[in-house]
Short mmCIF file of C-alpha atoms in Angstrom, two decimals:
data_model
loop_
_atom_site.label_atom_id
_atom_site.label_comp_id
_atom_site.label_asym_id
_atom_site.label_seq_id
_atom_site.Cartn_x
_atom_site.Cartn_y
_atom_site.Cartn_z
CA UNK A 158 0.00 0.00 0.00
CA UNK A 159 1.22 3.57 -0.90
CA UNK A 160 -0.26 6.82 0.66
CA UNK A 161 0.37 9.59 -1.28
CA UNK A 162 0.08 13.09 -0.22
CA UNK A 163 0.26 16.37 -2.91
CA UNK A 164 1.06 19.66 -1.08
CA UNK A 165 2.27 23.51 -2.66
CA UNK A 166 -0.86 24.46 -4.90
CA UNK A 167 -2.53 27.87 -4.77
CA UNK A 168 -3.04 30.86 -6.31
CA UNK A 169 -0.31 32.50 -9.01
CA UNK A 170 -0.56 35.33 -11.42
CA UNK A 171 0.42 34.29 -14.79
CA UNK A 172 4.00 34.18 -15.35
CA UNK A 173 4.63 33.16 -11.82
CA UNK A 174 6.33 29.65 -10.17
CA UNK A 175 4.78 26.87 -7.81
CA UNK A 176 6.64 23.97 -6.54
CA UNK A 177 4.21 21.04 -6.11
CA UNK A 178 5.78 18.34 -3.62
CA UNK A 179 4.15 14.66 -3.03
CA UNK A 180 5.42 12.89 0.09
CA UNK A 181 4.69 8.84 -0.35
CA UNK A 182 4.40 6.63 2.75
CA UNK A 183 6.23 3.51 1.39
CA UNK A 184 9.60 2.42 2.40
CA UNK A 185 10.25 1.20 -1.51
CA UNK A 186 9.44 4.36 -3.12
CA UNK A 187 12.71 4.16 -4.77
CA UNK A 188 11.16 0.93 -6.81
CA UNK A 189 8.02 3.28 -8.04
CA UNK A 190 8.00 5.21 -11.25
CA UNK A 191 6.16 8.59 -10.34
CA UNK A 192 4.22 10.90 -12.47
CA UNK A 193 1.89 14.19 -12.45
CA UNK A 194 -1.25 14.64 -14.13
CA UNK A 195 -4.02 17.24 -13.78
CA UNK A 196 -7.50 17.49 -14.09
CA UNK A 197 -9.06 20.63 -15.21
CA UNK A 198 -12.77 21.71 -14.52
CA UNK A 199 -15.12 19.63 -17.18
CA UNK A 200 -12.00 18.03 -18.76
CA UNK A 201 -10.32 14.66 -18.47
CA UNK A 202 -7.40 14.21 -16.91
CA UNK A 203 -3.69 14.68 -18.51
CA UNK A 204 -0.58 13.56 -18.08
CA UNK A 205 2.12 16.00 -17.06
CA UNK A 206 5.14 14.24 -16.50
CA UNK A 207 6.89 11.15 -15.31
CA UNK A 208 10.17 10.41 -13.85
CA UNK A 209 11.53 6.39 -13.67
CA UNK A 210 12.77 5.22 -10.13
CA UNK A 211 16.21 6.54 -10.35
CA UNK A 212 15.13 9.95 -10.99
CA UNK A 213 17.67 10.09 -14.46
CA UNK A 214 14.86 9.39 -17.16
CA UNK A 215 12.10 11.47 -17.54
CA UNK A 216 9.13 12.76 -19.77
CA UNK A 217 6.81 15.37 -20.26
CA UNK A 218 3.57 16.66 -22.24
CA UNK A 219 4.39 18.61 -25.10
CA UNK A 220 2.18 21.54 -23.09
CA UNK A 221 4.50 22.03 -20.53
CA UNK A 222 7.67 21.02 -22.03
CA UNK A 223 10.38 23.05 -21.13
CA UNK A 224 8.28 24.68 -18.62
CA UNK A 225 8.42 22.48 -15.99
CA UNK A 226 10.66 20.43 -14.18
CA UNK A 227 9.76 16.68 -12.43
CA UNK A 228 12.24 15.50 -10.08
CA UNK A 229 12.77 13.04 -6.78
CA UNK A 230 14.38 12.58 -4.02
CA UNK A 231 13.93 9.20 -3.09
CA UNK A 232 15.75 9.79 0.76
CA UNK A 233 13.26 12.08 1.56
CA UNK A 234 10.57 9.61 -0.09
CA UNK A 235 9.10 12.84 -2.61
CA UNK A 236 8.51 13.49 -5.97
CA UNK A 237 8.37 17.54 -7.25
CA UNK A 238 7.29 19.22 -10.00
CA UNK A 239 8.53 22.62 -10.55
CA UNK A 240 5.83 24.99 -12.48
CA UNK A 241 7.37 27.82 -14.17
CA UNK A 242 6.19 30.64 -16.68
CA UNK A 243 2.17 29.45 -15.69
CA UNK A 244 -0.43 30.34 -17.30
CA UNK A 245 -4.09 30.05 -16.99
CA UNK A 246 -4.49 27.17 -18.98
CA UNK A 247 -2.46 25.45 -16.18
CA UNK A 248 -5.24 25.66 -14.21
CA UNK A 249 -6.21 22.26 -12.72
CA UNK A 250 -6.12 20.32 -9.85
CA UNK A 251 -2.76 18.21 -9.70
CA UNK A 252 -2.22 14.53 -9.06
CA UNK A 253 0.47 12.25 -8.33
CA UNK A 254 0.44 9.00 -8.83
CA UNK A 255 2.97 5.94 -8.40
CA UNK A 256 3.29 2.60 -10.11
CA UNK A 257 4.90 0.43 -8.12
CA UNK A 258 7.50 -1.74 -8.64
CA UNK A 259 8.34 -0.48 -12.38
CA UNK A 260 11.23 -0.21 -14.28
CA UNK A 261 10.78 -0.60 -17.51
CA UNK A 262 12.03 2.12 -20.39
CA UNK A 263 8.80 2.37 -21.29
CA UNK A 264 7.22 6.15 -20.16
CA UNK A 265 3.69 5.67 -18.30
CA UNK A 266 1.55 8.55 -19.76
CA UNK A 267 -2.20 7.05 -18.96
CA UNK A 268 -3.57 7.21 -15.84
CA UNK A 269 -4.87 3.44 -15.96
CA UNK A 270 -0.81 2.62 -15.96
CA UNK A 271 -0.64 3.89 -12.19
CA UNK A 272 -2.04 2.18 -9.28
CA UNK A 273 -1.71 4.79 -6.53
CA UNK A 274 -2.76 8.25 -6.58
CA UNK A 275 -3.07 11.39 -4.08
CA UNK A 276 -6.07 13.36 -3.29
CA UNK A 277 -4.67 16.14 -5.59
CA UNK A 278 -3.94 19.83 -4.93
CA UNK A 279 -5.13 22.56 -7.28
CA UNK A 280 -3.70 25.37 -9.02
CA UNK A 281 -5.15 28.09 -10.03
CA UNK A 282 -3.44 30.77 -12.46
CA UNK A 283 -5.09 34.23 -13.01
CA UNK A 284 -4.26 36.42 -15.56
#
């Protein structure tokens, strides 16, 4: 079982930064591929970005490519996402989500590829 727990949203004027931080309960979290994906109001969700166990591989949606920045740090058992140059179509409420055990070379964009998820912590952009 994996808890995981998404913290850092809020409120940002376009063109500002957020650092979104999700803190996972299990011992093996340096097994787990992690990813971000984000659910906007009356839309499905996306996938943002993933990043394998070892934190040197990682992938991102073309719409925030270059933009924003997945990382881990698997001593402190968290996975980041750092949000730069928002804008309002950024606005969503954000979700990590683990697959456990997972180490292929193959990038896990779908959500039906993870089998844990957070409760999710929106962000809101205003221009």
């Amino acid at each position: 079982q994996v808890q995981l727990e998404e913290s850092g949203g809020g409120l940002v004027q376009a063109g500002g930064s957020l650092r979104l931080s999700c803190a996972a309960s299990a011992r093996t979290f340096s097994s787990h591929t992690m990813g971000w994906f984000r659910q906007a109001p009356g839309k499905e969700r996306e996938f943002v970005a993933t990043i394998n166990w070892s934190g040197d591989s990682t992938y991102y949606a073309d719409s925030v490519k270059g933009r924003f920045t997945i990382s881990r740090d698997n001593a402190k058992n968290t996975v980041y996402l750092q949000m730069n140059s928002l804008n309002p179509e950024d606005t969503a409420v954000y979700y990590c989500a683990a697959r456990t055990y997972y180490s292929s070379l193959h990038f896990l964009v779908r959500p039906h590829e993870y089998n844990y998820w957070g409760q999710g912590t929106r962000v809101t952009v205003s221009s």
